[in-house]
Coordinates of C-alpha atoms in Angstrom, one line a residue:
X30 CA 31.2 18.0 -21.0
X31 CA 30.2 15.2 -20.5
X32 CA 32.8 13.2 -19.9
X33 CA 32.9 9.2 -19.8
X34 CA 32.9 8.7 -17.1
X35 CA 30.2 11.2 -15.9
X36 CA 27.7 8.6 -18.9
X37 CA 29.7 5.4 -16.0
X38 CA 28.1 7.7 -12.9
X39 CA 25.1 8.0 -15.1
X40 CA 24.3 4.4 -16.2
X41 CA 24.8 2.8 -12.3
X42 CA 22.2 5.3 -11.4
X43 CA 19.8 4.3 -12.8
X44 CA 21.0 0.8 -12.6
X45 CA 20.6 2.1 -8.9
X46 CA 17.1 3.5 -9.8
X47 CA 15.7 0.1 -11.3
X48 CA 16.8 -2.4 -8.7
X49 CA 15.9 0.4 -6.0
X50 CA 14.6 -1.2 -2.6
X51 CA 12.1 1.4 -2.1
X52 CA 10.2 -0.3 -5.0
X53 CA 10.6 -3.6 -3.4
X54 CA 9.6 -2.4 0.3
X55 CA 7.0 -1.1 -1.2
X56 CA 5.4 -4.2 -3.1
X57 CA 5.8 -5.8 -0.1
X58 CA 4.0 -3.2 1.9
X59 CA 1.0 -3.4 -0.8
X60 CA 1.5 -7.5 -0.7
X61 CA 1.1 -7.2 3.0
X62 CA -1.9 -5.0 2.7
X63 CA -3.6 -7.3 -0.1
X64 CA -3.3 -9.9 2.6
X65 CA -4.2 -7.8 5.0
X66 CA -7.6 -7.1 3.3
X67 CA -8.2 -10.6 2.0
X68 CA -7.7 -12.6 5.4
X69 CA -9.9 -10.0 6.7
X70 CA -12.7 -9.9 4.2
X71 CA -12.3 -14.3 4.3
X72 CA -12.7 -13.6 8.3
X73 CA -15.8 -11.8 8.2
X74 CA -17.3 -13.5 4.6
X75 CA -16.2 -17.3 6.2
X76 CA -16.6 -16.5 9.8
X77 CA -18.2 -13.3 11.5
X78 CA -21.0 -13.3 9.0
X79 CA -21.9 -17.1 9.2
X80 CA -21.4 -16.5 12.5
X81 CA -24.1 -12.9 13.0
X82 CA -26.1 -14.4 10.3
X83 CA -26.9 -17.6 12.4
X84 CA -27.0 -15.8 15.6
X85 CA -29.7 -13.8 13.6
X86 CA -31.3 -16.8 13.0
X87 CA -31.6 -17.9 16.5
X88 CA -33.6 -14.5 17.5
X89 CA -35.7 -14.7 14.5
X90 CA -36.4 -18.3 16.3
X91 CA -36.6 -16.7 19.2
X92 CA -38.5 -14.2 18.1
X93 CA -41.0 -16.2 16.1
X94 CA -41.9 -18.5 19.1
X95 CA -42.4 -15.6 20.9
X96 CA -45.2 -14.8 18.9
X97 CA -46.6 -18.6 18.9
X98 CA -46.5 -18.7 22.4
X99 CA -48.3 -15.0 22.9
X100 CA -50.9 -16.5 20.0
X101 CA -51.4 -20.1 22.4
X102 CA -51.8 -18.0 25.3
X103 CA -54.9 -16.2 23.9
X104 CA -55.8 -18.4 22.7
X105 CA -55.4 -20.5 26.4
X106 CA -57.8 -17.5 28.4
X107 CA -60.5 -17.6 25.4
X108 CA -59.9 -21.5 26.2
X109 CA -60.8 -20.7 29.6
X110 CA -63.6 -18.5 29.3
X111 CA -65.6 -21.1 27.0
X112 CA -64.6 -23.4 30.0
X113 CA -65.3 -21.2 33.0
X114 CA -68.9 -20.1 31.3
X115 CA -69.5 -24.4 29.5
X116 CA -68.9 -26.4 32.9
X117 CA -70.6 -25.1 35.2
X118 CA -74.1 -26.6 37.2
X119 CA -75.9 -23.3 36.1
X120 CA -74.8 -23.7 32.3
X121 CA -75.4 -27.2 32.1
X122 CA -78.8 -27.7 34.0
X123 CA -80.8 -24.4 32.1
X124 CA -78.8 -26.2 28.8
X125 CA -80.9 -29.6 30.1
X126 CA -83.4 -27.6 30.7
X127 CA -83.5 -25.5 27.5
X128 CA -84.0 -22.4 29.0
X129 CA -83.2 -20.1 26.5
X130 CA -84.1 -16.4 28.4
X131 CA -81.9 -17.4 31.3
X132 CA -79.0 -17.6 28.9
X133 CA -80.2 -14.2 27.0
X134 CA -80.2 -12.6 30.4
X135 CA -76.9 -14.0 32.1
X136 CA -74.9 -13.6 28.9
X137 CA -76.4 -11.8 26.0
X138 CA -75.3 -8.3 27.3
X139 CA -73.3 -6.3 26.2
X140 CA -70.9 -5.6 29.1
X141 CA -70.2 -8.8 28.9
X142 CA -69.0 -9.1 25.3
X143 CA -66.1 -6.1 26.5
X144 CA -65.6 -7.5 29.9
X145 CA -64.6 -11.0 28.3
X146 CA -62.6 -9.4 25.0
X147 CA -64.8 -11.6 22.6
X148 CA -67.0 -10.6 19.4
X149 CA -69.7 -13.5 19.9
X150 CA -70.7 -15.9 22.1
X151 CA -73.4 -19.0 21.5
X152 CA -75.4 -21.9 23.4
X153 CA -76.9 -25.1 22.5
X154 CA -78.8 -27.6 23.3
X155 CA -77.1 -31.4 23.2
X156 CA -79.1 -31.5 20.6
X157 CA -77.7 -29.3 18.5
X158 CA -80.1 -26.2 18.5
X159 CA -79.2 -22.6 19.2
X160 CA -80.5 -21.8 22.6
X161 CA -79.5 -18.0 22.5
X162 CA -76.4 -16.3 20.8
X163 CA -75.1 -13.0 20.0
X164 CA -72.8 -11.2 18.4
X165 CA -71.9 -7.5 18.2
X166 CA -68.6 -5.8 16.1
X167 CA -64.7 -4.4 17.5
X168 CA -67.3 -0.7 18.9
X169 CA -69.7 -3.9 20.3
X170 CA -72.5 -2.9 18.2
X171 CA -74.5 -6.2 17.4
X172 CA -73.5 -8.0 14.3
X173 CA -75.7 -11.0 12.6
X174 CA -74.0 -14.3 12.0
X175 CA -76.7 -15.9 10.2
X176 CA -74.1 -19.2 10.0
X177 CA -74.5 -19.6 14.0
X178 CA -77.9 -17.8 14.1
X179 CA -78.9 -21.8 11.4
X180 CA -78.0 -24.8 12.9
X181 CA -78.2 -26.8 9.7
X182 CA -75.9 -23.6 8.2
X183 CA -72.7 -24.8 11.1
X184 CA -70.1 -26.8 10.5
X185 CA -70.8 -29.8 12.0
X186 CA -67.3 -29.6 13.3
X187 CA -68.1 -26.8 15.4
X188 CA -70.6 -28.0 17.3
X189 CA -69.4 -30.7 19.7
X190 CA -71.5 -34.1 19.7
X191 CA -72.7 -36.7 22.7
X192 CA -70.8 -38.9 20.8
X193 CA -67.4 -37.3 21.1
X194 CA -68.1 -36.6 25.8
X195 CA -68.9 -40.6 25.3
X196 CA -65.9 -40.9 23.0
X197 CA -63.7 -38.9 25.9
X198 CA -65.2 -40.3 28.8
X199 CA -68.0 -38.3 29.6
X200 CA -65.6 -35.5 30.3
X201 CA -65.6 -32.0 28.8
X202 CA -64.2 -32.1 24.9
X203 CA -62.9 -28.3 23.9
X204 CA -61.8 -27.6 20.3
X205 CA -60.4 -24.9 18.5
X206 CA -61.0 -24.1 15.1
X207 CA -60.0 -21.1 13.4
X208 CA -62.7 -19.8 10.1
X209 CA -64.4 -17.0 8.3
X210 CA -66.7 -14.9 9.7
X211 CA -68.1 -12.5 6.8
X212 CA -65.4 -12.7 5.2
X213 CA -62.6 -12.0 7.9
X214 CA -60.6 -14.5 9.7
X215 CA -61.8 -15.5 13.1
X216 CA -61.1 -18.4 16.1
X217 CA -63.6 -20.3 16.9
X218 CA -63.3 -21.9 20.9
X219 CA -65.9 -25.1 20.8
X220 CA -67.0 -26.3 24.5
X221 CA -69.7 -29.0 26.0
X222 CA -71.9 -27.7 28.6
X223 CA -71.0 -30.2 31.0
X224 CA -71.1 -29.7 34.9
X225 CA -69.5 -28.6 37.6
X226 CA -67.4 -32.1 38.8
X227 CA -66.5 -32.3 34.8
X228 CA -68.3 -36.1 34.4
X229 CA -71.5 -36.5 32.8
X230 CA -73.7 -36.3 29.6
X231 CA -73.1 -33.3 27.4
X232 CA -75.8 -30.8 27.4
X233 CA -75.0 -29.6 24.3
X234 CA -72.4 -26.9 23.2
X235 CA -70.7 -23.4 23.9
X236 CA -69.6 -21.5 21.3
X237 CA -67.2 -18.4 21.3
X238 CA -65.0 -16.7 18.9
X239 CA -63.1 -13.8 17.8
X240 CA -62.2 -12.2 14.7
X241 CA -58.3 -11.9 13.8
X242 CA -57.8 -8.7 12.9
X243 CA -55.7 -5.9 15.0
X244 CA -57.7 -5.6 17.9
X245 CA -57.3 -9.0 18.4
X246 CA -53.2 -8.2 18.2
X247 CA -53.2 -5.2 20.1
X248 CA -55.2 -7.9 22.9
X249 CA -52.1 -9.7 22.5
X250 CA -48.9 -6.9 22.4
X251 CA -50.2 -3.8 22.5
X252 CA -46.4 -2.6 21.5
X253 CA -46.8 -4.6 18.4
X254 CA -49.6 -3.5 17.2
X255 CA -48.3 -1.6 14.2
X256 CA -46.1 -4.0 13.7
X257 CA -47.5 -7.6 13.2
X258 CA -49.1 -7.5 9.6
X259 CA -52.7 -10.3 8.6
X260 CA -52.6 -11.4 5.4
X261 CA -55.1 -13.0 3.0
X262 CA -53.7 -15.5 1.5
X263 CA -55.9 -15.4 -1.6
X264 CA -53.6 -11.3 -1.4
X265 CA -50.2 -13.4 -2.5
X266 CA -50.5 -16.4 -3.4
X267 CA -46.5 -17.7 -3.7
X268 CA -46.6 -16.8 0.4
X269 CA -47.2 -19.8 1.3
X270 CA -43.9 -20.4 0.5
X271 CA -42.0 -18.4 3.0
X272 CA -44.4 -19.6 5.9
X273 CA -41.7 -20.5 8.9
X274 CA -44.0 -22.8 11.0
X275 CA -48.2 -23.4 11.4
X276 CA -50.2 -21.6 14.8
X277 CA -51.1 -25.6 14.9
X278 CA -47.5 -27.0 14.3
X279 CA -44.3 -26.9 16.5
X280 CA -42.2 -27.3 13.6
X281 CA -40.6 -24.5 13.1
X282 CA -38.0 -23.3 10.0
X283 CA -37.1 -20.2 9.6
X284 CA -38.1 -18.1 6.2
X285 CA -37.5 -14.5 6.0
X286 CA -38.8 -12.5 2.9
X287 CA -39.0 -9.1 2.8
X288 CA -37.9 -8.5 5.8
X289 CA -40.6 -10.6 8.1
X290 CA -40.8 -14.0 9.0
X291 CA -44.5 -15.4 8.8
X292 CA -46.6 -17.7 10.9
X293 CA -49.6 -19.6 9.3
X294 CA -53.1 -20.6 10.2
X295 CA -54.6 -23.5 9.3
X296 CA -58.8 -23.3 8.7
X297 CA -61.4 -26.2 9.3
X298 CA -60.7 -27.9 5.4
X299 CA -56.7 -27.8 6.5
X300 CA -56.4 -24.6 3.7
X301 CA -54.1 -21.5 4.4
X302 CA -56.9 -19.2 6.4
X303 CA -54.6 -16.4 7.1
X304 CA -50.7 -15.4 7.7
X305 CA -49.2 -12.9 10.2
X306 CA -45.9 -11.5 9.6
X307 CA -43.4 -10.6 12.2
X308 CA -40.9 -8.0 11.7
X309 CA -37.3 -10.3 11.9
X310 CA -34.9 -9.9 14.4
X311 CA -33.3 -6.4 14.6
X312 CA -29.4 -6.4 12.8
X313 CA -27.5 -5.1 14.5
X314 CA -24.5 -5.6 12.5
X315 CA -23.9 -4.5 8.8
X316 CA -25.0 -7.8 6.6
X317 CA -22.4 -5.7 4.1
X318 CA -19.2 -7.7 3.3
X319 CA -18.4 -4.8 3.5
X320 CA -19.2 -2.6 6.3
X321 CA -17.9 0.3 8.5
X322 CA -15.8 -1.1 11.2
X323 CA -14.0 -3.3 7.9
X324 CA -13.5 -0.3 6.0
X325 CA -11.9 1.5 9.0
X326 CA -10.1 -2.1 10.2
X327 CA -8.7 -1.6 6.5
X328 CA -7.8 1.8 6.6
X329 CA -6.0 1.8 9.9
X330 CA -4.2 -1.3 8.9
X331 CA -3.1 0.5 5.4
X332 CA -1.8 3.6 8.1
X333 CA 0.0 0.9 9.3
X334 CA 2.2 -0.2 7.0
X335 CA 2.2 3.2 5.3
X336 CA 4.0 4.1 9.5
X337 CA 6.2 0.9 9.3
X338 CA 7.3 1.8 5.0
X339 CA 8.1 5.2 5.9
X340 CA 10.1 4.6 9.5
X341 CA 12.2 1.4 7.7
X342 CA 12.6 3.6 4.3
X343 CA 13.8 7.0 6.5
X344 CA 16.3 4.3 8.7
X345 CA 16.6 1.0 6.6
X346 CA 16.7 2.2 3.0
X347 CA 17.1 6.6 2.7
X348 CA 20.6 5.3 4.0
X349 CA 21.4 2.4 2.5
X350 CA 20.6 3.9 -1.2
X351 CA 23.0 6.7 0.1
X352 CA 25.9 3.9 0.8
X353 CA 24.6 2.5 -2.4
X354 CA 25.0 6.0 -4.7
X355 CA 28.1 6.5 -2.6
X356 CA 29.9 3.9 -3.4
X357 CA 28.8 3.7 -7.4
X358 CA 30.5 7.3 -7.3
X359 CA 33.6 6.4 -6.3
X360 CA 33.2 3.5 -8.5
X361 CA 32.8 5.9 -12.0
X362 CA 34.8 8.4 -10.8
X363 CA 37.8 7.2 -9.0
X364 CA 36.9 9.7 -6.4
X365 CA 37.5 8.4 -2.8
X366 CA 37.2 12.7 -1.3
X367 CA 33.0 11.0 -0.9
X368 CA 32.1 10.6 2.1
X369 CA 28.2 8.5 2.6
X370 CA 28.8 10.7 6.6
X371 CA 25.6 8.6 7.8
X372 CA 24.0 9.6 11.2
X373 CA 23.4 6.7 12.7
X374 CA 24.2 4.5 15.6
X375 CA 22.0 0.3 13.9
X376 CA 24.6 -1.7 11.7
X377 CA 23.4 0.4 8.6
X378 CA 25.3 3.4 10.1
X379 CA 28.2 2.0 11.3
X380 CA 28.8 0.1 8.0
X381 CA 28.3 3.4 6.8
X382 CA 31.4 4.9 8.6
X383 CA 33.6 2.1 8.8
X384 CA 33.3 2.7 4.7
X385 CA 34.0 6.2 5.0
X386 CA 36.9 5.3 6.4
X387 CA 37.9 2.6 4.1
X388 CA 37.3 5.4 1.4
X389 CA 40.3 8.0 3.2
X390 CA 42.6 4.8 3.3
X391 CA 42.4 4.6 0.4
X392 CA 41.6 8.2 -0.7
X393 CA 45.9 8.9 1.6
X394 CA 47.3 5.9 0.2
X395 CA 46.2 7.2 -3.7
X396 CA 47.3 10.3 -2.6
X397 CA 51.3 8.8 -1.6
X398 CA 50.7 7.1 -4.7
X399 CA 50.1 9.9 -6.8
X400 CA 52.6 11.9 -5.7
X401 CA 55.1 8.9 -6.0
X402 CA 53.5 8.8 -10.1
X403 CA 54.2 12.1 -10.0
X404 CA 57.6 12.3 -8.8
X405 CA 58.1 9.3 -11.3
X406 CA 57.2 11.2 -14.0
X407 CA 59.6 14.3 -12.7
X408 CA 62.2 11.9 -12.8
X409 CA 61.8 10.2 -16.0
X410 CA 61.6 13.7 -17.7
X411 CA 64.5 15.9 -16.1
X412 CA 67.7 15.6 -16.5
X413 CA 69.5 14.6 -13.3
X414 CA 72.6 16.2 -13.3
X415 CA 71.5 19.8 -14.3
X416 CA 67.6 20.0 -12.8
X417 CA 66.4 20.5 -16.6
X418 CA 63.8 19.3 -19.3
X419 CA 65.1 15.5 -21.0
X420 CA 65.1 14.9 -24.1
X421 CA 62.1 12.3 -23.7
X422 CA 60.4 15.6 -22.3
X423 CA 61.7 17.3 -25.6
X424 CA 59.6 14.7 -27.5
X425 CA 56.3 15.4 -25.2
X426 CA 56.9 18.7 -26.0
X427 CA 57.6 18.8 -29.4
X428 CA 54.6 16.7 -30.2
X429 CA 52.5 18.6 -28.5
X430 CA 53.0 21.8 -30.2
X431 CA 52.4 20.3 -33.0
X432 CA 49.0 19.0 -32.0
X433 CA 47.7 22.1 -31.2
X434 CA 46.1 24.7 -34.1
X435 CA 47.2 27.9 -31.9
X436 CA 50.6 26.6 -32.4
X437 CA 50.9 26.2 -35.7
X438 CA 50.0 29.6 -36.3
X439 CA 53.3 31.3 -34.4
X440 CA 56.6 31.5 -35.4
X441 CA 59.3 29.3 -33.4
X442 CA 62.1 29.2 -32.3
X443 CA 65.0 26.2 -32.3
X444 CA 68.2 26.6 -30.9
X445 CA 71.4 24.0 -30.2
X446 CA 73.6 24.6 -27.8
X447 CA 76.9 23.3 -27.0
X448 CA 79.4 23.4 -24.4
X449 CA 83.1 24.3 -26.5
X450 CA 86.0 21.5 -26.2
X451 CA 84.4 20.0 -23.7
X452 CA 86.0 16.6 -23.5
X453 CA 88.9 18.4 -23.6
X454 CA 87.4 20.0 -20.4
X455 CA 86.8 16.9 -19.5
X456 CA 90.5 15.5 -19.8
X457 CA 91.8 18.5 -18.4
X458 CA 90.0 19.0 -15.2
X459 CA 87.9 15.9 -14.6
X460 CA 84.8 14.3 -14.8
X461 CA 83.6 16.0 -11.6
X462 CA 83.9 19.1 -12.6
X463 CA 83.1 19.0 -16.0
X464 CA 79.2 18.3 -14.3
X465 CA 79.6 21.7 -12.6
X466 CA 80.9 23.1 -15.9
X467 CA 77.2 21.8 -16.4
X468 CA 74.9 22.3 -13.8
X469 CA 76.7 26.2 -14.3
X470 CA 75.8 26.9 -17.8
X471 CA 72.5 25.4 -17.4
X472 CA 71.7 28.5 -14.9
X473 CA 73.6 30.2 -17.0
X474 CA 70.6 29.4 -19.5
X475 CA 68.0 30.1 -16.8
X476 CA 68.3 33.2 -16.1
X477 CA 68.2 34.2 -20.2
X478 CA 65.2 33.2 -20.4
X479 CA 62.4 34.3 -18.5
X480 CA 58.9 34.1 -20.5
X481 CA 56.3 30.7 -19.6
X482 CA 57.0 29.8 -22.8
X483 CA 60.9 28.9 -23.2
X484 CA 61.8 25.5 -23.1
X485 CA 65.4 24.1 -22.2
X486 CA 66.5 21.2 -22.2
X487 CA 69.4 19.5 -22.4
X488 CA 69.3 17.5 -24.8
X489 CA 72.5 14.3 -24.6
X490 CA 76.2 15.5 -22.4
X491 CA 77.0 18.9 -23.3
X492 CA 74.1 20.4 -26.3
X493 CA 71.5 21.3 -24.8
X494 CA 67.7 22.7 -27.1
X495 CA 66.3 25.7 -26.4
X496 CA 62.5 25.9 -28.1
X497 CA 61.0 29.7 -28.2
X498 CA 57.1 30.3 -28.7
X499 CA 56.2 33.3 -30.5
X500 CA 59.8 34.4 -31.7
X501 CA 60.3 35.8 -34.3
X502 CA 63.6 35.9 -35.6
X503 CA 65.1 38.6 -35.0
X504 CA 63.7 37.8 -30.9
X505 CA 65.4 34.6 -30.9
X506 CA 69.5 36.4 -32.5
X507 CA 68.8 37.8 -30.0
X508 CA 68.5 35.6 -27.5
X509 CA 71.2 33.4 -28.4
X510 CA 73.1 36.5 -28.3
X511 CA 72.5 36.5 -24.6
X512 CA 73.3 32.9 -24.1
X513 CA 76.5 33.2 -25.5
X514 CA 76.9 36.5 -23.9
X515 CA 76.3 34.6 -20.4
X516 CA 78.5 31.9 -20.3
X517 CA 81.4 33.9 -21.3
X518 CA 80.0 36.2 -18.1
X519 CA 80.6 33.0 -15.6
X520 CA 84.6 33.4 -16.5
X521 CA 85.0 29.6 -15.6
X522 CA 89.2 28.9 -16.5
X523 CA 88.9 26.2 -19.6
X524 CA 92.5 26.1 -20.4
X525 CA 92.4 23.4 -23.3
X526 CA 90.3 25.3 -24.8
X527 CA 91.0 26.4 -28.6
X528 CA 88.4 29.6 -28.9
X529 CA 88.9 31.1 -25.0
X530 CA 90.6 31.2 -21.9
X531 CA 87.2 30.8 -20.5
X532 CA 83.9 28.1 -20.7
X533 CA 82.2 29.2 -24.3
X534 CA 79.3 27.9 -26.2
X535 CA 78.5 28.1 -29.6
X536 CA 74.7 28.4 -30.5
X537 CA 72.9 27.1 -34.1
X538 CA 69.5 28.7 -34.5
X539 CA 66.4 27.9 -36.2
X540 CA 62.6 29.2 -36.8
X541 CA 59.6 28.3 -38.6
X542 CA 58.2 31.7 -39.8
X543 CA 54.7 31.5 -38.8
X544 CA 51.6 30.3 -40.7
X545 CA 54.6 27.4 -41.7
X546 CA 54.0 24.1 -41.7
X547 CA 57.7 22.8 -40.7
X548 CA 58.2 19.4 -39.1
X549 CA 60.1 19.8 -36.1
X550 CA 62.7 16.9 -36.6
X551 CA 63.7 19.6 -39.9
X552 CA 63.6 22.4 -37.8
X553 CA 65.8 20.7 -35.3
X554 CA 68.6 19.7 -37.9
X555 CA 68.5 23.3 -39.1
X556 CA 69.5 24.8 -36.0
X557 CA 72.0 21.2 -35.7
X558 CA 73.4 22.4 -38.7
X559 CA 74.0 25.9 -38.3
X560 CA 75.6 24.9 -34.8
X561 CA 78.3 23.0 -36.7
X562 CA 78.6 26.5 -38.7
X563 CA 78.7 28.2 -35.8
X564 CA 81.7 25.8 -34.9
X565 CA 83.5 26.0 -38.6
X566 CA 83.5 29.9 -37.6
X567 CA 85.4 29.7 -34.3
X568 CA 82.8 29.1 -31.6
X569 CA 82.1 31.2 -29.1
X570 CA 78.8 32.7 -31.4
X571 CA 75.5 32.0 -33.1
X572 CA 75.0 31.1 -36.7
X573 CA 70.9 31.4 -38.1
X574 CA 69.7 28.8 -40.7

């Protein structure tokens, strides 16, 4: 059966759960995790990734500079070849003499092209007429280039005129141009033919050309031949928007597109001729916002906070909750025997032990108070002289019987006892002796009733009342007779009694039959009336109402 205290305790337990310190700690840990996650993401987004990106762009810039430098070195090599063969007294004198056979015999041979690693070599006199020339493919097989064989088809910008040499103070003039030869991009090196001392009028022009293809890249960077691509702008119209730099300029603006960097080459008409696609520098970092390192860091942070939460929960929250639960239980149940029994050395455990000591002290005080209250209760319900129940207890006892359903269905007998001529006894023997008589009579009454359900009380003065539960009229008459005999057998002298030479009693008896509804006040009145009849009939006897 759940009592009101149990309901209060359960309510306190629910309140304790709603205001759980553990929930607040868990919320704090969750907020800390969110703060750590936000901080790490913010740091990565605002600082780490931009720094890595800046470093990557710097490496991209170095990469394209490196390729550009290698490309310029290759062009420089071709320029040196042109210079060595054009600025030479042998070529100079033979060009002035227009000795075509000499040029054919000394230059127009396959091994020379293979050794020089070029695709074509042409000599023109100072009137821009072809002296000798030859072109080969990458397999050193001769090919015909109409543009170089017919002077009228050669772009004027490729040949060097005598006026250009004169404007250069008779010093050799060199040009590097990019054109398409047989619909393939190529580089053309133009060098004025001059004497070895470099000073003099031009004897003509030397043209040297090389395809800008995979073999050209292989000569530049053998290990990167498969990575670098050559793109025709006509095939990708948007490529011009993503070029980072031009070969002919120094400015570099890194633009990544399709994981590549793009270097453009302008032709004679200043139009985009071809584009080199260079792979971007390797990314040694993860560009994703949530990379494995960040995820691992977050996981470690969460694990650390979880361990912190478990530690705090075990060392602080659990003791506090246990202490609060114990205090709540004591508060709502008034059971000060409960103990927190905290084992530990921190302040919470010390507080728990102090509270246990306080509960122990309160329990001791409560026990003493209970004993005092019980003593007071006994004093308030007990006759001080005889040790029997007093009239107040009788009233409470009868009220309990009235409210008990079982007793309503049972017979109940009530006996009213009076010591015969007790006033005369007091006057003759004194009140002290009278008190002893009352004590002896009380003992005799107790010894004559043995059942736990028999109540004997001192009603007042020399009058006693007995209540016998579940006792019939016949049984009550036997008890009444025994009472009279027991007191008379005490043999207490009573010289002033008109009924006997010893102390005697008179008894009035009334019985409530089973299943009868009779108020106990009425039953007492009947028994009291029977007592007066017993007195009128000579005393030392009992009468039944």
